[in-house]
Coordinates of C-alpha atoms in Angstrom, one line a residue:
M1 CA 119.3 130.9 46.3
S2 CA 116.0 131.0 48.2
D3 CA 115.3 132.0 52.0
I4 CA 114.9 129.1 54.6
I5 CA 114.3 131.3 57.9
Q6 CA 110.8 131.7 58.3
L7 CA 108.6 132.8 61.6
L8 CA 106.9 130.0 63.3
P9 CA 103.0 130.0 63.8
D10 CA 101.6 131.2 67.0
H11 CA 99.9 128.1 67.9
V12 CA 103.5 126.1 67.2
A13 CA 105.4 128.7 69.3
N14 CA 103.1 128.3 72.1
Q15 CA 103.3 124.6 72.2
I16 CA 107.5 125.0 72.0
A17 CA 107.2 127.2 74.8
A18 CA 104.7 124.4 76.3
G19 CA 107.5 122.2 76.7
E20 CA 109.4 124.4 79.1
V21 CA 106.5 125.5 81.1
V22 CA 104.1 122.3 81.4
Q23 CA 106.3 119.1 81.7
R24 CA 103.2 117.5 83.4
P25 CA 100.1 117.9 85.3
S26 CA 101.8 119.3 88.3
S27 CA 103.3 122.0 86.3
V28 CA 99.6 123.2 85.5
V29 CA 98.6 122.8 89.3
K30 CA 101.7 124.9 90.1
E31 CA 101.3 127.9 87.6
L32 CA 97.2 128.0 88.3
L33 CA 97.5 128.0 92.0
E34 CA 100.3 130.9 92.0
N35 CA 97.9 132.9 89.7
A36 CA 95.3 132.5 92.5
I37 CA 97.5 134.0 95.1
D38 CA 99.0 136.8 92.8
A39 CA 95.1 137.9 92.3
G40 CA 94.8 138.3 95.9
A41 CA 92.6 135.1 97.1
T42 CA 92.0 134.3 100.6
S43 CA 90.5 130.5 99.6
I44 CA 91.5 128.5 97.0
K45 CA 90.3 125.2 95.8
L46 CA 91.9 122.4 93.7
I47 CA 90.1 119.8 92.1
V48 CA 92.0 117.1 90.2
K49 CA 90.8 113.9 88.1
D50 CA 92.7 111.3 87.0
S51 CA 95.7 112.4 88.1
G52 CA 95.4 115.8 86.1
R53 CA 95.0 114.0 82.5
T54 CA 91.4 114.6 82.5
L55 CA 91.1 117.6 84.7
V56 CA 92.9 120.5 86.7
Q57 CA 90.6 122.9 88.2
V58 CA 91.4 126.1 90.6
I59 CA 88.8 128.0 91.9
D60 CA 89.7 131.3 93.9
N61 CA 87.9 134.3 95.4
G62 CA 90.5 136.8 94.2
K63 CA 89.9 140.0 92.2
G64 CA 89.1 138.6 88.8
M65 CA 89.3 139.9 85.5
S66 CA 87.5 142.3 83.3
V67 CA 86.4 141.0 79.7
T68 CA 89.4 142.6 77.9
D69 CA 92.0 140.9 80.4
A70 CA 90.2 137.6 80.2
R71 CA 90.7 137.4 76.6
L72 CA 94.2 139.0 76.9
C73 CA 95.8 136.8 79.6
F74 CA 95.9 133.9 76.7
E75 CA 98.1 135.8 74.7
R76 CA 102.0 135.1 74.9
H77 CA 104.0 137.6 77.1
A78 CA 100.7 138.9 78.2
T79 CA 101.2 140.0 81.9
S80 CA 100.3 142.3 84.8
K81 CA 103.0 141.7 86.7
I82 CA 106.0 143.6 85.0
Q83 CA 106.2 146.6 82.6
K84 CA 110.1 147.0 82.1
A85 CA 113.2 144.9 82.4
E86 CA 114.2 146.6 85.6
D87 CA 111.0 145.2 87.0
L88 CA 112.5 141.7 86.9
F89 CA 114.9 142.6 89.5
N90 CA 112.2 143.7 92.0
L91 CA 109.5 141.1 91.7
Q92 CA 107.2 140.7 94.3
T93 CA 104.9 138.0 92.6
K94 CA 104.7 134.7 91.6
G95 CA 104.1 134.7 87.8
F96 CA 105.5 137.1 85.6
R97 CA 106.7 135.7 82.4
G98 CA 103.3 135.8 80.8
E99 CA 103.9 132.3 79.2
A100 CA 101.8 130.0 81.5
L101 CA 98.2 130.5 80.3
A102 CA 99.1 130.7 76.8
S103 CA 101.1 127.6 77.0
I104 CA 98.6 125.4 78.9
A105 CA 95.8 126.8 76.4
A106 CA 97.9 125.5 73.2
I107 CA 97.8 121.8 74.6
A108 CA 94.6 121.7 76.3
H109 CA 90.9 122.5 76.5
V110 CA 90.5 125.3 78.8
E111 CA 87.6 127.0 80.5
L112 CA 87.8 130.4 82.2
K113 CA 85.1 132.0 84.1
T114 CA 85.8 135.2 86.0
K115 CA 84.1 138.1 87.5
Q116 CA 85.3 141.3 89.2
E117 CA 83.6 142.3 92.3
T118 CA 82.1 145.8 90.9
E119 CA 80.6 144.0 87.8
E120 CA 77.4 142.4 87.5
L121 CA 78.3 139.5 85.1
G122 CA 81.2 137.5 84.6
T123 CA 83.1 136.2 81.5
L124 CA 83.2 132.6 80.1
I125 CA 85.7 131.8 77.5
K126 CA 86.6 128.3 76.3
I127 CA 89.7 127.5 74.4
E128 CA 91.1 124.5 72.2
G129 CA 94.6 124.5 71.1
S130 CA 95.4 128.2 71.4
A131 CA 91.9 128.7 69.2
V132 CA 89.1 130.7 71.2
T133 CA 85.7 128.5 70.4
S134 CA 83.2 130.8 72.5
Q135 CA 82.8 133.8 74.7
E136 CA 80.0 134.6 76.5
S137 CA 78.8 136.8 79.6
V138 CA 77.6 134.4 82.5
S139 CA 76.7 134.8 85.8
A140 CA 79.5 133.9 88.0
S141 CA 80.8 134.5 91.8
T142 CA 83.3 136.8 92.3
G143 CA 86.8 135.3 91.6
T144 CA 88.2 132.9 88.8
S145 CA 87.6 129.4 88.0
L146 CA 89.8 128.1 85.5
S147 CA 89.7 124.4 84.2
V148 CA 92.4 122.4 82.2
K149 CA 90.9 119.5 80.5
N150 CA 92.6 116.8 78.2
L151 CA 95.9 117.9 79.0
F152 CA 98.5 117.2 75.7
Y153 CA 95.7 115.9 73.6
N154 CA 97.2 117.4 70.6
I155 CA 100.3 116.1 71.5
P156 CA 100.0 112.2 72.0
A157 CA 103.7 111.8 72.3
R158 CA 103.9 114.3 75.4
R159 CA 101.0 112.3 76.9
N160 CA 102.8 108.8 76.5
F161 CA 105.7 110.4 78.6
L162 CA 103.3 110.9 81.7
K163 CA 104.2 108.2 84.3
S164 CA 101.5 106.2 86.3
N165 CA 98.7 107.7 87.9
T166 CA 100.2 107.2 91.5
V167 CA 103.4 108.7 90.2
E168 CA 101.6 112.0 88.7
T169 CA 99.5 112.1 91.6
R170 CA 102.5 112.4 93.8
H171 CA 104.2 115.3 91.9
I172 CA 100.5 117.2 92.2
V173 CA 100.6 116.6 95.9
N174 CA 104.2 118.0 96.1
E175 CA 103.3 121.1 94.4
F176 CA 100.0 121.6 96.3
Q177 CA 102.1 121.2 99.7
R178 CA 104.9 123.6 98.5
V179 CA 102.4 126.6 97.6
S180 CA 99.8 126.3 100.7
L181 CA 103.0 126.0 103.1
A182 CA 104.2 129.1 101.7
H183 CA 101.0 130.9 102.3
P184 CA 99.6 129.6 105.6
S185 CA 97.4 132.7 105.6
I186 CA 95.3 131.7 103.0
A187 CA 92.7 128.5 102.8
F188 CA 93.3 125.8 100.6
S189 CA 91.4 122.4 99.6
F190 CA 92.3 119.6 97.5
H191 CA 90.1 117.1 96.0
H192 CA 91.2 114.0 94.0
N193 CA 88.6 112.1 91.8
D194 CA 85.9 113.1 94.2
S195 CA 87.8 112.4 97.5
E196 CA 88.7 115.2 99.9
I197 CA 92.5 115.2 100.5
Y198 CA 93.3 118.3 102.3
V199 CA 91.3 121.1 103.9
L200 CA 93.6 123.5 105.2
P201 CA 92.1 126.4 107.2
K202 CA 94.1 129.6 107.5
G203 CA 96.4 130.1 110.4
N204 CA 100.2 130.3 111.0
L205 CA 103.1 128.3 109.8
R206 CA 103.2 125.4 112.7
Q207 CA 99.4 125.1 112.3
R208 CA 99.5 124.8 108.5
I209 CA 102.3 122.2 109.1
V210 CA 100.6 120.2 111.4
S211 CA 97.5 120.2 109.0
I212 CA 99.6 118.7 106.4
L213 CA 101.8 116.2 107.9
G214 CA 99.6 115.1 110.9
K215 CA 99.1 116.1 114.7
K216 CA 102.2 114.2 115.6
T217 CA 104.3 116.3 113.9
N218 CA 103.7 119.3 116.2
E219 CA 105.8 117.5 119.1
K220 CA 108.9 117.2 116.7
L221 CA 109.3 120.3 115.8
V222 CA 112.0 123.0 116.7
P223 CA 111.4 126.7 115.9
I224 CA 114.0 128.9 114.0
S225 CA 114.7 132.7 114.1
E226 CA 117.3 134.9 113.0
A227 CA 117.3 138.5 111.6
T228 CA 120.1 140.0 110.2
D229 CA 121.0 142.8 107.4
V230 CA 121.8 140.1 104.6
V231 CA 118.5 137.6 105.4
E232 CA 115.8 137.0 108.0
I233 CA 115.2 133.4 108.6
T234 CA 112.0 132.0 110.2
G235 CA 110.7 128.6 109.8
F236 CA 111.3 125.3 111.9
V237 CA 113.5 122.1 111.9
A238 CA 112.3 118.5 113.3
K239 CA 114.4 117.2 116.3
P240 CA 117.4 115.1 115.0
E241 CA 115.8 111.7 116.6
F242 CA 112.7 112.2 113.7
A243 CA 115.3 112.2 110.9
K244 CA 114.3 110.0 108.1
K245 CA 115.8 108.1 105.3
K246 CA 114.5 110.2 102.5
R247 CA 114.6 113.8 102.1
G248 CA 110.9 114.2 101.1
E249 CA 110.2 116.6 103.9
Q250 CA 112.8 119.2 103.4
F251 CA 111.3 122.9 102.3
F252 CA 113.1 125.6 101.4
F253 CA 111.3 129.2 100.5
V254 CA 112.8 132.5 99.4
N255 CA 110.6 135.2 99.8
D256 CA 107.5 132.6 99.8
R257 CA 108.8 130.8 96.8
F258 CA 109.9 127.4 97.1
I259 CA 113.2 126.7 95.9
K260 CA 115.8 124.0 95.4
N261 CA 119.5 124.7 96.1
A262 CA 121.7 121.8 97.0
Y263 CA 124.4 124.5 99.0
L264 CA 121.9 125.6 101.3
N265 CA 120.6 122.1 102.0
H266 CA 124.3 121.1 102.7
A267 CA 124.6 124.0 105.4
V268 CA 121.4 122.4 107.1
T269 CA 122.8 119.2 107.0
S270 CA 126.2 120.5 108.5
A271 CA 124.1 121.9 111.2
F272 CA 123.0 118.3 112.2
E273 CA 126.3 117.0 111.9
G274 CA 126.8 114.3 114.7
L275 CA 123.3 114.4 115.8
I276 CA 121.8 112.0 113.2
S277 CA 123.2 108.9 111.8
N278 CA 124.7 108.3 108.6
G279 CA 122.0 107.7 105.8
H280 CA 119.3 109.7 107.3
F281 CA 118.4 113.2 106.3
P282 CA 116.8 116.2 108.7
T283 CA 113.4 117.7 108.1
Y284 CA 113.1 121.1 108.1
F285 CA 110.5 124.1 106.8
L286 CA 112.8 127.1 106.3
F287 CA 111.8 130.7 105.1
L288 CA 114.4 133.0 104.0
N289 CA 113.3 136.8 103.3
V290 CA 116.0 138.7 101.6
P291 CA 116.2 142.0 99.4
A292 CA 114.4 141.2 95.9
K293 CA 117.4 143.0 94.3
S294 CA 120.0 140.4 96.0
I295 CA 118.6 137.6 93.9
D296 CA 117.6 136.5 90.5
I297 CA 114.7 134.0 90.0
N298 CA 114.5 133.9 85.9
I299 CA 117.2 131.7 85.4
H300 CA 114.9 128.7 85.2
P301 CA 111.2 128.4 83.4
T302 CA 109.9 126.3 86.6
K303 CA 111.6 129.4 89.0
T304 CA 112.9 126.4 91.4
E305 CA 116.3 127.6 91.1
I306 CA 117.4 131.1 92.4
K307 CA 120.7 132.8 91.6
F308 CA 121.8 134.3 94.9
D309 CA 124.0 138.1 95.4
D310 CA 126.1 136.1 98.1
E311 CA 125.7 132.4 98.9
K312 CA 128.5 132.2 101.4
T313 CA 127.2 134.3 103.6
L314 CA 123.9 132.9 103.6
Y315 CA 125.5 129.3 104.3
A316 CA 127.0 130.6 107.5
I317 CA 124.3 132.4 108.6
L318 CA 121.9 129.6 108.1
R319 CA 124.2 127.1 109.6
S320 CA 125.0 128.8 112.8
T321 CA 121.3 129.7 113.0
I322 CA 120.0 126.1 113.5
K323 CA 123.0 125.2 115.6
H324 CA 121.8 127.9 117.9
S325 CA 118.3 126.8 118.2
L326 CA 119.2 123.3 118.7
G327 CA 121.1 124.3 121.6
Q328 CA 118.8 126.6 122.6
Y329 CA 116.1 123.9 123.1
N330 CA 118.2 121.4 124.6
V331 CA 118.3 119.3 121.5
A332 CA 122.1 119.4 120.8
P333 CA 124.9 119.5 123.5
V334 CA 126.5 123.1 124.2
L335 CA 128.9 124.3 126.4
D336 CA 127.4 126.6 129.2
F337 CA 129.5 129.0 131.1
N338 CA 126.8 130.3 133.2
R339 CA 126.7 129.8 136.9
D340 CA 124.8 126.9 138.1
A341 CA 122.9 127.6 141.1
Q342 CA 123.1 123.9 142.4
L343 CA 126.8 124.4 142.8
D344 CA 126.4 127.3 145.4
T345 CA 127.5 126.8 149.0
P346 CA 124.2 126.5 151.2
Y347 CA 123.8 129.2 153.5
N348 CA 123.9 127.1 156.6
F349 CA 127.6 126.3 155.6
K350 CA 128.8 129.9 154.4
N351 CA 130.8 130.6 157.5
K352 CA 132.4 127.5 158.3
T353 CA 135.5 126.4 157.4
A354 CA 136.9 122.9 156.1
P355 CA 137.4 120.2 158.6
S356 CA 141.3 119.3 158.7
T357 CA 142.6 116.4 156.8
P358 CA 142.4 113.2 158.6
K359 CA 146.0 111.5 159.6
V360 CA 146.6 108.1 158.3
S361 CA 148.9 106.1 160.3
V362 CA 151.2 103.1 159.0
N363 CA 153.1 100.6 160.3
P364 CA 156.7 100.5 158.3
D365 CA 157.8 97.2 159.5
F366 CA 155.0 95.3 158.2
N367 CA 155.7 92.8 155.4
P368 CA 152.7 90.8 153.9
F369 CA 155.1 88.5 152.5
K370 CA 156.9 87.4 155.5
A371 CA 155.5 83.9 157.1
E372 CA 154.0 84.1 160.4
T373 CA 155.7 81.9 163.0
T374 CA 152.6 81.9 165.2
S375 CA 150.4 80.2 162.8
K376 CA 150.4 76.4 162.8
P377 CA 150.9 74.4 159.6
Y378 CA 147.8 72.7 158.2
T379 CA 147.5 69.0 158.6
P380 CA 145.1 67.1 156.6
K381 CA 142.7 64.9 158.3
P382 CA 143.6 61.1 158.1
F383 CA 141.4 58.8 155.8
K384 CA 139.0 56.5 157.6
K385 CA 138.6 53.3 155.8
E386 CA 135.2 52.8 157.1
E387 CA 134.0 56.2 155.5
A388 CA 134.3 54.8 152.0
N389 CA 134.8 51.3 151.7
W390 CA 135.7 51.3 148.3
D391 CA 136.9 47.6 148.1
S392 CA 133.3 46.6 148.5
L393 CA 132.2 48.1 145.2
Y394 CA 134.7 45.2 143.3
T395 CA 133.5 42.2 145.2
G396 CA 132.9 39.6 142.9
L397 CA 134.4 40.7 139.8
D398 CA 137.6 39.1 138.2
V399 CA 139.6 42.0 137.7
E400 CA 141.9 40.0 135.2
K401 CA 138.7 39.6 132.7
I402 CA 138.2 43.5 132.5
E403 CA 139.3 44.9 129.2
V404 CA 139.2 48.3 128.8
E405 CA 139.6 50.1 125.4
A406 CA 142.2 52.5 125.8
E407 CA 142.4 55.6 123.7
P408 CA 145.9 57.2 122.6
V409 CA 146.8 60.0 124.9
L410 CA 147.3 63.3 123.2
N411 CA 148.6 66.7 124.5
Q412 CA 145.1 68.0 124.6
L413 CA 142.1 67.0 126.5
F414 CA 139.5 67.3 123.9
T415 CA 140.1 67.2 120.2
E416 CA 138.7 69.6 117.7
E417 CA 137.2 68.1 114.6
K418 CA 139.6 70.1 111.8
T419 CA 137.1 72.0 109.3
V420 CA 137.7 73.5 106.1
N421 CA 136.0 76.6 105.1
K422 CA 134.6 76.7 101.8
T423 CA 133.8 80.1 101.8
Y424 CA 135.6 83.4 102.9
Q425 CA 134.2 87.1 103.8
I426 CA 136.1 90.2 102.3
H427 CA 135.8 93.4 103.7
S428 CA 132.2 92.2 105.6
K429 CA 131.0 92.9 101.8
Y430 CA 132.1 89.8 99.4
I431 CA 131.7 86.2 100.2
V432 CA 134.5 84.2 98.0
S433 CA 133.9 80.8 97.1
S434 CA 135.9 78.3 94.7
I435 CA 134.3 76.6 91.8
K436 CA 135.8 73.8 89.5
S437 CA 136.2 76.7 86.9
G438 CA 138.0 79.1 89.4
I439 CA 136.6 81.6 92.2
V440 CA 133.2 83.1 92.3
Y441 CA 133.1 86.6 94.4
I442 CA 129.3 87.2 95.7
H443 CA 127.8 90.5 96.9
Q444 CA 126.5 89.4 99.9
N445 CA 123.8 92.4 100.0
L446 CA 122.5 92.1 96.7
A447 CA 122.7 88.0 96.8
H448 CA 120.5 88.3 99.9
Q449 CA 118.1 90.7 98.4
R450 CA 117.5 88.0 95.2
I451 CA 117.0 85.2 97.7
L452 CA 114.7 87.1 100.0
Y453 CA 112.8 88.9 96.8
E454 CA 111.8 85.2 95.5
E455 CA 110.7 84.2 99.0
F456 CA 108.3 87.3 99.3
L457 CA 107.0 86.9 95.9
E458 CA 106.2 83.1 96.4
N459 CA 104.6 83.9 99.8
I460 CA 102.5 86.9 98.2
T461 CA 101.3 84.9 94.9
V462 CA 101.3 81.3 96.0
K463 CA 101.5 80.6 99.3
D464 CA 99.8 82.0 102.5
A465 CA 102.0 84.3 104.4
M466 CA 102.7 83.7 108.0
S467 CA 102.0 86.6 110.5
Q468 CA 103.4 87.1 113.9
Q469 CA 100.8 88.6 116.7
L470 CA 102.1 91.9 118.3
L471 CA 101.8 91.7 122.2
F472 CA 100.5 95.6 122.0
P473 CA 99.5 96.8 118.4
L474 CA 101.8 99.4 116.9
E475 CA 100.5 102.7 115.9
I476 CA 102.3 104.6 113.3
N477 CA 101.5 108.0 111.9
F478 CA 101.4 109.0 108.2
S479 CA 100.3 111.9 106.2
A480 CA 96.7 112.0 104.4
T481 CA 98.4 111.0 100.9
D482 CA 100.4 108.0 102.5
I483 CA 97.0 107.0 104.5
D484 CA 95.1 106.9 100.9
L485 CA 98.1 105.0 99.4
I486 CA 98.3 102.4 102.2
K487 CA 94.3 102.0 101.8
E488 CA 95.1 101.1 98.3
I489 CA 97.6 98.4 99.0
K490 CA 96.1 97.0 102.1
E491 CA 94.9 94.0 100.3
D492 CA 98.4 93.5 99.2
L493 CA 100.3 94.1 102.6
E494 CA 98.0 91.6 104.0
S495 CA 99.0 88.7 101.8
V496 CA 102.7 89.8 102.8
G497 CA 101.9 89.1 106.4
F498 CA 100.8 92.4 107.7
L499 CA 97.6 92.4 109.8
F500 CA 96.0 95.7 110.4
D501 CA 93.5 96.6 113.2
T502 CA 92.3 100.3 112.3
I503 CA 93.3 102.8 109.7
T504 CA 92.0 106.3 110.2
N505 CA 92.8 109.6 108.8
E506 CA 96.2 110.1 110.1
T507 CA 97.4 106.7 111.8
I508 CA 97.4 102.9 111.3
V509 CA 97.3 100.3 114.1
I510 CA 99.0 97.1 113.2
K511 CA 98.5 93.9 115.1
G512 CA 100.4 91.7 113.2
I513 CA 103.6 91.7 111.0
P514 CA 105.4 89.2 108.5
V515 CA 107.3 86.4 110.7
N516 CA 110.9 87.4 109.1
I517 CA 110.7 91.2 110.6
T518 CA 110.9 92.8 114.0
E519 CA 108.4 95.5 115.3
S520 CA 111.2 98.1 115.2
Q521 CA 111.8 97.7 111.4
T522 CA 107.9 97.7 110.7
T523 CA 108.0 101.6 110.4
I524 CA 111.2 101.8 108.3
I525 CA 109.9 99.0 106.0
I526 CA 106.4 100.7 105.3
E527 CA 108.0 104.0 104.7
Q528 CA 110.2 102.8 102.4
L529 CA 107.6 100.8 100.7
L530 CA 105.3 103.8 100.2
D531 CA 108.3 105.6 98.7
D532 CA 109.2 103.1 96.3
I533 CA 105.4 102.7 95.3
K534 CA 105.4 106.4 94.6
N535 CA 108.4 106.6 92.4
D536 CA 108.5 103.4 90.5
I537 CA 105.3 101.6 90.4
P538 CA 103.3 101.0 87.1
D539 CA 99.5 100.7 87.1
T540 CA 99.3 96.9 86.7
S541 CA 98.4 94.5 89.9
F542 CA 101.1 92.2 89.6
S543 CA 103.9 94.7 89.1
Q544 CA 102.5 96.4 92.6
L545 CA 103.0 92.9 94.5
D546 CA 106.5 92.8 92.4
I547 CA 107.5 96.2 93.6
M548 CA 106.2 95.3 97.3
A549 CA 108.5 92.3 97.1
K550 CA 111.4 94.3 96.2
S551 CA 110.9 96.8 98.5
L552 CA 110.5 94.3 101.2
A553 CA 113.9 92.6 99.9
K554 CA 115.9 95.7 99.8
S555 CA 114.9 96.7 103.5
L556 CA 115.8 93.4 104.9
A557 CA 118.8 92.1 103.4
I558 CA 121.8 91.8 105.1
K559 CA 123.7 95.2 104.6
T560 CA 127.3 95.6 103.6
G561 CA 129.6 95.8 106.5
T562 CA 127.9 92.9 108.4
K563 CA 130.1 89.9 109.6
L564 CA 129.1 86.4 108.8
D565 CA 130.4 83.3 110.2
A566 CA 131.0 80.4 107.9
K567 CA 127.5 78.7 108.5
E568 CA 126.0 81.9 107.4
Q569 CA 128.3 82.5 104.3
E570 CA 127.4 78.9 103.1
E571 CA 123.5 79.4 103.3
I572 CA 123.8 82.8 101.3
V573 CA 125.7 80.6 98.6
N574 CA 123.6 77.8 98.4
N575 CA 120.3 79.7 98.7
L576 CA 121.4 81.9 95.9
F577 CA 122.2 79.4 93.5
L578 CA 118.8 77.7 94.4
T579 CA 116.8 80.9 92.9
K580 CA 115.5 81.3 89.5
Q581 CA 117.6 84.1 88.4
P582 CA 120.8 83.9 90.7
D583 CA 122.9 86.3 88.4
L584 CA 121.1 89.3 89.1
S585 CA 119.4 91.2 91.7
P586 CA 115.8 92.3 91.9
F587 CA 116.9 95.6 90.6
G588 CA 119.3 94.5 87.8
K589 CA 122.6 94.5 89.4
K590 CA 125.1 91.7 89.1
T591 CA 125.2 89.2 92.4
F592 CA 128.4 87.8 91.5
V593 CA 131.4 87.7 89.6
T594 CA 133.4 84.5 88.4
V595 CA 137.1 84.6 87.7
N596 CA 138.4 81.3 85.9
I597 CA 141.7 79.8 86.4
D598 CA 143.1 81.0 83.0
E599 CA 142.5 84.6 84.1
I600 CA 144.4 83.8 87.4
D601 CA 147.1 82.0 85.4
K602 CA 147.6 85.1 83.2
R603 CA 148.4 87.3 86.2
F604 CA 151.3 85.3 87.2
N605 CA 152.8 84.9 83.5
N606 CA 152.6 88.5 82.8

């Protein structure tokens, strides 16, 4: 029998490795930015075109590479970060696997230009699908410029799995924010399709957070600082009143590396217990500095998951640190056993004694229920006929001919019309109504979503939406990326009923809102809309309007737990069955369930 096991060619092995390392354009951004940081760069520039499909370029002013290193860095498992297995447990750098550049070069067109400070000329290398097409000496500035073009050009199936440009851009922005937050001492800039998204000068962590999320963020931050033998914790948390309904602004860094850890996230959330309402999440930017030997960062290819030596201790320290800081800055209520100077005795009264207790005299013979003999009984004033001559009103009338329609005397003065409810509400969640074939159970939230969705869609596509003018324009702050997205969908928002006064790099001013929302709901609705667009929206204009109608319907629909009177229940039932597709919500969930008489009979016959 012939042998069937064989070694894979290098280019195939690199493509397989790329499946782990390079999942989307944001993965390339992460690897190239981390390489630039490891190279000692103080200024890093990111250039992206078509959400990374066409180009991802990172330019840094780091130490650069020699001719040999420039060629060798694209070989698999070639790295300058580690030399032996023990080095994996004492890592001080970002990249160390030696797979990133080899994997990227296997699925894209790569162009590397690099020069060391001591060299007069730099090196230019071009690679297509792991194959080096050219290498030459060129004039270049100190540092490295690496361009990744036409990502997944030789793997069409992987390219087809990429999401819309909006979604892919959101992932790239997330990676850029994570890396730039972890290194505020490095200057970063980000350009997308020839438009400037971020220009971040070097500074401290607070300045970097404000530069990314806007100037209004500064007043929301509460500093966190604690140093123990196990961990050193620094960073910021946002005040409880600024908690949001999404988890977007939650950042954990361990030794300046962004990580995801549900266990530590729970520690932060528990520290805010009782301070934020249900469904809201705290914002935080927390840096944990632990000994390199106490963590293992080599358990996942993307290195966003870390294994800790003692997670329970970290949990307790992190939770108590945040609680202490919230109390220290008078954000959370605390018990203060220190002396309050305002309660001290003034100097003028220091030597004075307390006055004697006043005496109270009581008449033991007083009886409030005993009638007083001295009081005179009340005698009503006699009625004088001349004061009101009622007989004159009936002069000339034949009393016998007057007929009065008498009504039967009832036990109550007013009779209420007896009404029979056609609908009933169960647990403030479901509406029950009888139909010819049995009973129908309607989910009030999902049913109202369907009703509002079709109303919004009709207003957007057919009718002119009605707006209500605000007495005072409403100013809302957003990040730079959210402002760009608002500019893209501005016309669609106006078709719904929003009217904008001005839009700047950090704020929008709204002077009119749709008639069926309130001013207090505006910020929540727009934030939810932006979040839905970032995650779900395809690239067609109609789908953009559709997702907008869905998002508005979801935000404004009657929530579970809302009590409805009989009229409101009937209105939902009637309006639901007037829609084009009453059986499904805008997101494909059932709005009602019917139970016929036969099913009910079976329950009693068993």
